[in-house]
mmCIF file of C-alpha atoms in Angstrom:
data_model
loop_
_atom_site.group_PDB
_atom_site.id
_atom_site.type_symbol
_atom_site.label_atom_id
_atom_site.label_comp_id
_atom_site.label_asym_id
_atom_site.label_seq_id
_atom_site.Cartn_x
_atom_site.Cartn_y
_atom_site.Cartn_z
ATOM 1 C CA MET A 1 126.153 126.274 83.432
ATOM 2 C CA PRO A 2 126.556 122.746 84.857
ATOM 3 C CA CYS A 3 126.744 120.979 81.512
ATOM 4 C CA ASP A 4 129.250 118.154 81.041
ATOM 5 C CA GLY A 5 131.570 120.384 79.045
ATOM 6 C CA CYS A 6 131.715 123.112 76.420
ATOM 7 C CA ILE A 7 134.003 124.767 73.902
ATOM 8 C CA ARG A 8 134.116 128.565 73.878
ATOM 9 C CA GLY A 9 136.427 131.511 73.408
ATOM 10 C CA ASN A 10 137.862 133.814 76.060
ATOM 11 C CA SER A 11 134.471 134.833 77.459
ATOM 12 C CA PRO A 12 131.592 132.797 78.944
ATOM 13 C CA PHE A 13 129.477 133.482 75.844
ATOM 14 C CA PRO A 14 129.327 132.726 72.970
ATOM 15 C CA ILE A 15 129.865 128.992 73.093
ATOM 16 C CA TYR A 16 130.862 126.908 70.075
ATOM 17 C CA ALA A 17 129.770 123.510 71.410
ATOM 18 C CA ILE A 18 128.159 121.814 74.414
ATOM 19 C CA PHE A 19 129.016 118.249 75.492
ATOM 20 C CA GLU A 20 126.584 115.867 77.161
ATOM 21 C CA VAL A 21 128.015 112.532 78.322
ATOM 22 C CA GLU A 22 126.677 109.246 79.702
ATOM 23 C CA ASN A 23 128.404 105.886 80.172
ATOM 24 C CA GLU A 24 125.987 103.957 77.944
ATOM 25 C CA LEU A 25 122.914 104.691 75.852
ATOM 26 C CA ALA A 26 119.958 105.429 78.169
ATOM 27 C CA SER A 27 122.055 104.795 81.293
ATOM 28 C CA THR A 28 120.730 107.982 82.944
ATOM 29 C CA SER A 29 117.207 109.231 83.611
ATOM 30 C CA THR A 30 117.513 112.254 81.288
ATOM 31 C CA LEU A 31 117.326 112.700 77.540
ATOM 32 C CA LYS A 32 120.799 113.997 76.676
ATOM 33 C CA ASP A 33 119.688 115.915 73.588
ATOM 34 C CA PHE A 34 116.906 117.687 75.497
ATOM 35 C CA GLN A 35 119.218 118.375 78.412
ATOM 36 C CA GLY A 36 121.842 119.861 76.104
ATOM 37 C CA LEU A 37 119.269 122.120 74.436
ATOM 38 C CA ALA A 38 118.108 123.324 77.853
ATOM 39 C CA TYR A 39 121.690 124.223 78.837
ATOM 40 C CA TYR A 40 122.144 125.997 75.507
ATOM 41 C CA SER A 41 118.988 128.032 76.114
ATOM 42 C CA ARG A 42 120.327 129.081 79.516
ATOM 43 C CA PHE A 43 123.639 130.140 77.953
ATOM 44 C CA CYS A 44 121.756 132.317 75.443
ATOM 45 C CA ILE A 45 119.549 133.915 78.099
ATOM 46 C CA VAL A 46 122.536 134.780 80.293
ATOM 47 C CA GLY A 47 124.408 136.132 77.247
ATOM 48 C CA LYS A 48 121.690 138.581 76.120
ATOM 49 C CA GLU A 49 124.056 141.574 76.401
ATOM 50 C CA SER A 50 126.782 139.997 74.245
ATOM 51 C CA THR A 51 127.498 140.799 70.631
ATOM 52 C CA ALA A 52 126.860 137.143 69.758
ATOM 53 C CA TYR A 53 123.251 137.467 70.950
ATOM 54 C CA LEU A 54 122.691 140.936 69.508
ATOM 55 C CA PHE A 55 124.071 140.218 66.038
ATOM 56 C CA SER A 56 123.502 136.508 65.374
ATOM 57 C CA THR A 57 121.324 133.488 66.117
ATOM 58 C CA CYS A 58 124.094 132.167 68.397
ATOM 59 C CA PRO A 59 124.905 129.062 66.323
ATOM 60 C CA ALA A 60 126.514 126.194 68.241
ATOM 61 C CA PHE A 61 126.928 122.412 68.222
ATOM 62 C CA LEU A 62 125.576 119.876 70.702
ATOM 63 C CA ILE A 63 127.878 116.833 70.925
ATOM 64 C CA GLU A 64 126.400 113.812 72.669
ATOM 65 C CA LEU A 65 128.876 111.166 73.844
ATOM 66 C CA ARG A 66 126.842 108.177 74.966
ATOM 67 C CA GLY A 67 129.061 105.195 75.694
ATOM 68 C CA PRO A 68 130.755 104.272 72.373
ATOM 69 C CA HIS A 69 128.311 106.477 70.453
ATOM 70 C CA ILE A 70 128.399 110.066 69.224
ATOM 71 C CA ARG A 71 125.779 112.360 67.706
ATOM 72 C CA VAL A 72 126.189 115.965 66.543
ATOM 73 C CA THR A 73 123.329 118.494 66.473
ATOM 74 C CA ALA A 74 123.197 122.077 65.220
ATOM 75 C CA MET A 75 121.520 124.681 67.489
ATOM 76 C CA THR A 76 120.387 128.275 66.940
ATOM 77 C CA TYR A 77 118.402 130.741 69.037
ATOM 78 C CA GLN A 78 115.818 133.211 67.728
ATOM 79 C CA ASP A 79 112.573 133.531 69.652
ATOM 80 C CA GLN A 80 113.135 129.927 70.712
ATOM 81 C CA VAL A 81 115.732 127.168 70.455
ATOM 82 C CA THR A 82 115.867 125.459 67.070
ATOM 83 C CA ALA A 83 117.840 122.259 66.606
ATOM 84 C CA SER A 84 118.606 119.877 63.747
ATOM 85 C CA PHE A 85 120.444 116.562 63.908
ATOM 86 C CA LEU A 86 123.521 116.633 61.677
ATOM 87 C CA THR A 87 124.431 112.961 62.163
ATOM 88 C CA CYS A 88 122.808 109.741 63.258
ATOM 89 C CA VAL A 89 123.872 108.113 66.523
ATOM 90 C CA GLU A 90 127.209 106.821 65.255
ATOM 91 C CA ASN A 91 128.891 103.817 66.877
ATOM 92 C CA ILE A 92 132.545 104.787 67.263
ATOM 93 C CA VAL A 93 133.682 101.168 67.591
ATOM 94 C CA HIS A 94 131.795 99.515 64.756
ATOM 95 C CA SER A 95 131.005 102.315 62.264
ATOM 96 C CA ASN A 96 132.764 102.630 58.939
ATOM 97 C CA SER A 97 136.081 104.371 59.634
ATOM 98 C CA MET A 98 135.788 106.717 56.657
ATOM 99 C CA ARG A 99 132.311 107.781 57.779
ATOM 100 C CA LEU A 100 133.569 108.533 61.294
ATOM 101 C CA ALA A 101 136.552 110.404 59.897
ATOM 102 C CA SER A 102 134.161 112.508 57.803
ATOM 103 C CA VAL A 103 132.050 113.312 60.881
ATOM 104 C CA PHE A 104 135.058 114.444 62.936
ATOM 105 C CA LYS A 105 136.580 116.393 60.050
ATOM 106 C CA ALA A 106 133.273 118.182 59.401
ATOM 107 C CA LEU A 107 132.929 118.947 63.110
ATOM 108 C CA LYS A 108 136.440 120.402 63.254
ATOM 109 C CA LEU A 109 135.756 122.590 60.204
ATOM 110 C CA GLY A 110 132.454 123.690 61.746
ATOM 111 C CA LEU A 111 134.095 124.676 65.037
ATOM 112 C CA ASP A 112 136.783 126.619 63.156
ATOM 113 C CA SER A 113 134.064 128.406 61.161
ATOM 114 C CA LEU A 114 132.171 129.318 64.315
ATOM 115 C CA GLU A 115 135.320 130.766 65.872
ATOM 116 C CA THR A 116 135.984 132.837 62.764
ATOM 117 C CA PHE A 117 132.362 133.999 62.651
ATOM 118 C CA TYR A 118 132.183 135.042 66.304
ATOM 119 C CA ASP A 119 135.548 136.835 66.051
ATOM 120 C CA SER A 120 134.174 138.799 63.081
ATOM 121 C CA ILE A 121 131.321 140.324 65.099
ATOM 122 C CA GLN A 122 133.249 141.066 68.289
ATOM 123 C CA GLY A 123 133.939 144.652 67.184
ATOM 124 C CA LYS A 124 130.236 145.534 67.075
ATOM 125 C CA ALA A 125 128.907 147.759 69.847
ATOM 126 C CA GLU A 126 127.429 145.947 72.833
ATOM 127 C CA GLY A 127 124.316 147.224 74.581
ATOM 128 C CA SER A 128 122.466 148.132 71.415
ATOM 129 C CA LYS A 129 119.154 146.530 70.409
ATOM 130 C CA ARG A 130 119.163 143.081 68.905
ATOM 131 C CA LEU A 131 118.818 142.932 65.127
ATOM 132 C CA PRO A 132 115.041 142.927 64.548
ATOM 133 C CA PHE A 133 114.847 139.762 62.447
ATOM 134 C CA LEU A 134 116.545 137.684 65.138
ATOM 135 C CA ASP A 135 113.396 137.838 67.300
ATOM 136 C CA LYS A 136 111.047 136.979 64.427
ATOM 137 C CA PHE A 137 110.164 133.558 63.061
ATOM 138 C CA ALA A 138 111.617 134.018 59.583
ATOM 139 C CA PRO A 139 114.681 132.483 57.881
ATOM 140 C CA TYR A 140 117.857 134.408 57.208
ATOM 141 C CA SER A 141 117.373 133.824 53.474
ATOM 142 C CA LEU A 142 114.261 136.030 53.615
ATOM 143 C CA TRP A 143 115.573 138.744 55.935
ATOM 144 C CA LEU A 144 118.858 139.093 54.053
ATOM 145 C CA ASN A 145 117.296 138.858 50.561
ATOM 146 C CA PRO A 146 117.632 142.326 48.957
ATOM 147 C CA ASN A 147 114.650 141.670 46.687
ATOM 148 C CA TYR A 148 112.060 141.428 49.453
ATOM 149 C CA LYS A 149 111.022 143.237 52.628
ATOM 150 C CA PHE A 150 109.498 141.019 55.319
ATOM 151 C CA LYS A 151 105.985 141.971 56.516
ATOM 152 C CA ASN A 152 104.567 139.123 58.567
ATOM 153 C CA SER A 153 104.049 135.377 58.832
ATOM 154 C CA ILE A 154 101.106 133.603 57.224
ATOM 155 C CA GLY A 155 99.684 130.913 59.467
ATOM 156 C CA ASN A 156 100.985 129.698 62.797
ATOM 157 C CA LYS A 157 104.744 129.176 62.584
ATOM 158 C CA GLN A 158 104.556 127.801 59.075
ATOM 159 C CA LEU A 159 107.308 128.585 56.574
ATOM 160 C CA VAL A 160 105.037 130.915 54.573
ATOM 161 C CA PHE A 161 105.456 134.703 54.753
ATOM 162 C CA LEU A 162 104.085 137.921 53.306
ATOM 163 C CA ALA A 163 106.651 140.354 51.917
ATOM 164 C CA GLU A 164 107.026 143.311 49.545
ATOM 165 C CA ASP A 165 109.187 143.401 46.445
ATOM 166 C CA ALA A 166 111.110 146.442 45.177
ATOM 167 C CA ASN A 167 107.931 147.764 43.529
ATOM 168 C CA LYS A 168 105.979 147.645 46.823
ATOM 169 C CA ARG A 169 103.948 144.752 45.465
ATOM 170 C CA GLU A 170 102.887 142.163 48.035
ATOM 171 C CA VAL A 171 104.314 138.689 47.419
ATOM 172 C CA VAL A 172 104.117 135.348 49.177
ATOM 173 C CA ILE A 173 107.418 133.714 50.167
ATOM 174 C CA LYS A 174 107.437 130.073 51.168
ATOM 175 C CA PHE A 175 110.179 127.614 52.060
ATOM 176 C CA CYS A 176 109.736 123.918 51.298
ATOM 177 C CA ARG A 177 111.753 120.781 50.530
ATOM 178 C CA ARG A 178 109.852 119.919 47.360
ATOM 179 C CA TYR A 179 108.089 122.070 44.778
ATOM 180 C CA GLY A 180 106.668 121.513 41.280
ATOM 181 C CA ASP A 181 107.971 124.704 39.674
ATOM 182 C CA ARG A 182 107.524 123.430 36.101
ATOM 183 C CA VAL A 183 103.876 122.616 36.756
ATOM 184 C CA HIS A 184 103.328 125.961 38.501
ATOM 185 C CA ARG A 185 104.754 127.927 35.570
ATOM 186 C CA ALA A 186 102.770 125.937 32.990
ATOM 187 C CA TRP A 187 99.489 126.400 34.867
ATOM 188 C CA TYR A 188 100.244 130.114 35.295
ATOM 189 C CA ASP A 189 100.705 130.471 31.542
ATOM 190 C CA MET A 190 97.177 129.095 31.177
ATOM 191 C CA GLY A 191 95.895 131.596 33.738
ATOM 192 C CA TYR A 192 95.239 129.051 36.485
ATOM 193 C CA ALA A 193 97.976 129.873 39.018
ATOM 194 C CA PRO A 194 99.565 133.007 40.524
ATOM 195 C CA GLU A 195 102.771 134.219 38.909
ATOM 196 C CA LEU A 196 105.906 132.406 40.079
ATOM 197 C CA LEU A 197 108.382 135.244 40.675
ATOM 198 C CA GLU A 198 111.405 133.347 42.010
ATOM 199 C CA PHE A 199 112.445 129.760 42.598
ATOM 200 C CA GLN A 200 115.850 128.876 44.020
ATOM 201 C CA ARG A 201 117.489 126.040 45.903
ATOM 202 C CA LEU A 202 118.949 126.946 49.278
ATOM 203 C CA ALA A 203 121.590 125.250 51.389
ATOM 204 C CA GLY A 204 120.207 122.422 53.486
ATOM 205 C CA GLY A 205 117.754 121.061 50.924
ATOM 206 C CA PHE A 206 115.137 123.814 51.073
ATOM 207 C CA TYR A 207 113.690 125.842 48.215
ATOM 208 C CA LEU A 208 112.710 129.510 48.316
ATOM 209 C CA VAL A 209 109.511 130.097 46.331
ATOM 210 C CA ALA A 210 108.248 133.638 45.692
ATOM 211 C CA MET A 211 104.888 134.152 44.022
ATOM 212 C CA GLU A 212 102.205 136.724 43.401
ATOM 213 C CA PHE A 213 99.942 137.400 46.396
ATOM 214 C CA LEU A 214 96.262 136.916 45.666
ATOM 215 C CA GLY A 215 94.575 139.427 47.958
ATOM 216 C CA ASP A 216 90.977 140.562 48.199
ATOM 217 C CA PRO A 217 88.632 139.741 46.424
ATOM 218 C CA TRP A 218 90.391 136.397 45.994
ATOM 219 C CA LYS A 219 89.550 133.824 48.670
ATOM 220 C CA THR A 220 89.926 130.084 49.082
ATOM 221 C CA PHE A 221 87.285 127.728 47.748
ATOM 222 C CA LEU A 222 86.987 126.512 51.337
ATOM 223 C CA LEU A 223 85.354 129.816 52.405
ATOM 224 C CA LEU A 224 82.522 129.717 49.858
ATOM 225 C CA ASP A 225 79.033 128.860 51.045
ATOM 226 C CA ASP A 226 77.381 125.657 49.877
ATOM 227 C CA GLN A 227 75.534 127.289 46.992
ATOM 228 C CA GLU A 228 78.672 129.016 45.732
ATOM 229 C CA LYS A 229 80.671 125.789 46.010
ATOM 230 C CA THR A 230 78.123 123.950 43.896
ATOM 231 C CA GLU A 231 78.274 126.688 41.258
ATOM 232 C CA CYS A 232 82.062 126.983 41.330
ATOM 233 C CA ARG A 233 82.952 123.285 41.399
ATOM 234 C CA SER A 234 82.184 122.825 37.697
ATOM 235 C CA VAL A 235 84.472 125.781 36.922
ATOM 236 C CA VAL A 236 87.310 124.165 38.905
ATOM 237 C CA LEU A 237 86.801 120.814 37.177
ATOM 238 C CA ASP A 238 86.844 122.538 33.770
ATOM 239 C CA ALA A 239 90.100 124.284 34.734
ATOM 240 C CA LEU A 240 91.628 120.947 35.773
ATOM 241 C CA LYS A 241 90.674 119.424 32.433
ATOM 242 C CA LYS A 242 92.512 122.202 30.597
ATOM 243 C CA VAL A 243 95.702 122.165 32.671
ATOM 244 C CA HIS A 244 95.836 118.351 32.710
ATOM 245 C CA GLY A 245 96.051 118.485 28.927
ATOM 246 C CA LEU A 246 99.200 120.624 28.925
ATOM 247 C CA SER A 247 102.479 119.118 27.661
ATOM 248 C CA VAL A 248 104.625 120.048 30.646
ATOM 249 C CA PHE A 249 107.188 117.237 30.605
ATOM 250 C CA GLY A 250 107.588 116.636 26.867
ATOM 251 C CA PRO A 251 105.474 115.036 24.160
ATOM 252 C CA GLU A 252 105.293 111.590 25.811
ATOM 253 C CA ASN A 253 103.790 111.016 29.276
ATOM 254 C CA ALA A 254 103.585 114.768 29.466
ATOM 255 C CA GLY A 255 100.546 115.280 31.682
ATOM 256 C CA SER A 256 100.937 117.155 34.940
ATOM 257 C CA VAL A 257 99.170 116.688 38.256
ATOM 258 C CA HIS A 258 98.670 118.983 41.241
ATOM 259 C CA GLY A 259 98.544 116.252 43.874
ATOM 260 C CA ASP A 260 96.789 118.218 46.635
ATOM 261 C CA ALA A 261 93.832 120.007 45.012
ATOM 262 C CA ARG A 262 91.872 120.349 48.223
ATOM 263 C CA GLU A 263 89.581 123.343 48.786
ATOM 264 C CA GLY A 264 92.200 125.252 50.767
ATOM 265 C CA ASN A 265 94.587 125.147 47.787
ATOM 266 C CA ILE A 266 92.148 126.634 45.279
ATOM 267 C CA MET A 267 91.676 130.414 45.062
ATOM 268 C CA VAL A 268 88.506 131.854 43.521
ATOM 269 C CA ARG A 269 86.930 135.214 42.845
ATOM 270 C CA ARG A 270 83.716 136.282 41.179
ATOM 271 C CA ARG A 271 84.226 138.740 38.342
ATOM 272 C CA ASN A 272 81.373 140.038 36.187
ATOM 273 C CA GLY A 273 79.198 137.293 37.628
ATOM 274 C CA VAL A 274 81.626 134.516 36.654
ATOM 275 C CA PHE A 275 84.011 132.584 38.901
ATOM 276 C CA GLU A 276 87.737 132.690 38.150
ATOM 277 C CA VAL A 277 90.017 129.968 39.530
ATOM 278 C CA LYS A 278 93.706 129.731 40.436
ATOM 279 C CA PHE A 279 95.506 126.815 42.086
ATOM 280 C CA ILE A 280 98.164 127.358 44.750
ATOM 281 C CA ASP A 281 100.516 125.176 46.835
ATOM 282 C CA PHE A 282 102.348 123.184 44.163
ATOM 283 C CA ASP A 283 104.603 121.431 46.708
ATOM 284 C CA TRP A 284 103.560 117.968 45.529
ATOM 285 C CA ALA A 285 102.933 118.800 41.853
ATOM 286 C CA GLY A 286 104.668 116.707 39.233
ATOM 287 C CA GLN A 287 104.308 114.347 36.306
ATOM 288 C CA HIS A 288 101.190 112.233 35.905
ATOM 289 C CA GLY A 289 101.890 108.560 36.674
ATOM 290 C CA VAL A 290 105.575 109.205 37.436
ATOM 291 C CA SER A 291 105.856 111.588 40.390
ATOM 292 C CA THR A 292 104.837 110.113 43.725
ATOM 293 C CA TYR A 293 103.059 111.320 46.838
ATOM 294 C CA PRO A 294 105.344 112.274 49.724
ATOM 295 C CA PRO A 295 105.900 110.070 52.767
ATOM 296 C CA LYS A 296 104.123 110.716 56.071
ATOM 297 C CA MET A 297 100.871 112.015 54.588
ATOM 298 C CA ASN A 298 98.158 112.963 57.046
ATOM 299 C CA HIS A 299 95.844 109.946 57.107
ATOM 300 C CA VAL A 300 94.687 110.606 60.669
ATOM 301 C CA GLN A 301 92.615 113.707 59.825
ATOM 302 C CA ILE A 302 92.101 113.390 56.051
ATOM 303 C CA ALA A 303 90.230 110.608 54.249
ATOM 304 C CA TRP A 304 92.126 110.655 50.956
ATOM 305 C CA PRO A 305 90.573 109.041 47.850
ATOM 306 C CA ASP A 306 91.596 105.529 46.812
ATOM 307 C CA GLY A 307 95.121 105.483 45.410
ATOM 308 C CA VAL A 308 96.234 108.642 47.232
ATOM 309 C CA SER A 309 98.816 107.345 49.684
ATOM 310 C CA ASP A 310 102.453 107.657 50.709
ATOM 311 C CA GLY A 311 104.878 106.916 47.867
ATOM 312 C CA MET A 312 102.159 106.003 45.337
ATOM 313 C CA PRO A 313 102.182 107.455 41.774
ATOM 314 C CA MET A 314 100.089 110.611 41.410
ATOM 315 C CA GLN A 315 97.258 110.397 38.889
ATOM 316 C CA GLN A 316 95.216 113.159 37.257
ATOM 317 C CA ARG A 317 92.042 111.340 38.258
ATOM 318 C CA HIS A 318 93.085 111.872 41.886
ATOM 319 C CA ASP A 319 92.931 115.652 41.352
ATOM 320 C CA VAL A 320 89.444 115.239 39.903
ATOM 321 C CA ASP A 321 88.356 112.953 42.758
ATOM 322 C CA ILE A 322 89.608 115.411 45.394
ATOM 323 C CA VAL A 323 87.742 118.317 43.779
ATOM 324 C CA SER A 324 84.547 116.340 43.056
ATOM 325 C CA ASN A 325 84.387 114.736 46.502
ATOM 326 C CA PRO A 326 86.406 116.808 48.984
ATOM 327 C CA PRO A 327 88.135 114.548 51.544
ATOM 328 C CA GLY A 328 86.407 114.563 54.879
ATOM 329 C CA ALA A 329 87.524 113.472 58.322
ATOM 330 C CA SER A 330 89.347 110.170 58.415
ATOM 331 C CA SER A 331 88.297 107.082 60.341
ATOM 332 C CA TYR A 332 91.969 106.096 60.554
ATOM 333 C CA SER A 333 92.864 103.700 63.331
ATOM 334 C CA TRP A 334 96.507 103.332 64.273
ATOM 335 C CA ARG A 335 95.705 100.017 65.953
ATOM 336 C CA ARG A 336 94.434 98.514 62.681
ATOM 337 C CA HIS A 337 97.490 99.742 60.776
ATOM 338 C CA VAL A 338 99.946 98.519 63.386
#
């Protein structure tokens, strides 16, 4: 491939790193990161018969050298190229020397690890079929987890999956960067959330969350007709009142808050003529008045109630407002905000 340079072993593929070079930032007509990812994709396509492709996600580095600047990106290949910046655009001349030394040391260790990894799979038979999970959109930590068997994705390329546990019970597995596990467990104990089966921190800042799957006849509040919503809304508000009164974080300032109690995050079913309610999606859940809403909330499509905004403290009254008056379409104008 006509890239500006690469590091690899004794064969054309796998590669450990691709270099893209320009004399100064933006001195050429191409985006160097995009160009490097395109070259990487071509390498992977050409190497489809190699053990690296058959038995791994073909991990590699992209190293951009742009004048006196450097940036390092991690790349993998499943059903598509996935990339994640590992560093900022570092100025080699003016950056802190210890920071630069850390970048180069980490890069050297990473290249050594890649060489060791690729050497370890060279003995595997070529020409066989690719490992099935490498062509599916699902993280390694799900495929290689002995407690669960992957079934399918939930939603369009979201990090939420349906799986089976050892007892053939269907469970939901989700991956997120923030999750209110204490709130989830406390609300489950009150009967207002599915069972939280597993919660663990993964490398890279993600959490694996496994919970009970609420299948038929459970459905989201969003799917009820208008008459059912009117009847069920009072049940949801009564449930909120009960869980808001729980002492989740200790005797003082102990109240908990869901944070995103929209209709799609409330599961309901009618049993013996009475609605039952369970809340799901505790990504934002936390302590009333202390925990804050995440950055980059969707204000373009959702008209959140007053006080519900990026970085602001979450309040129990916000949960009540969201349930009582479901947020509609937003009249957000980027021109006014700019």
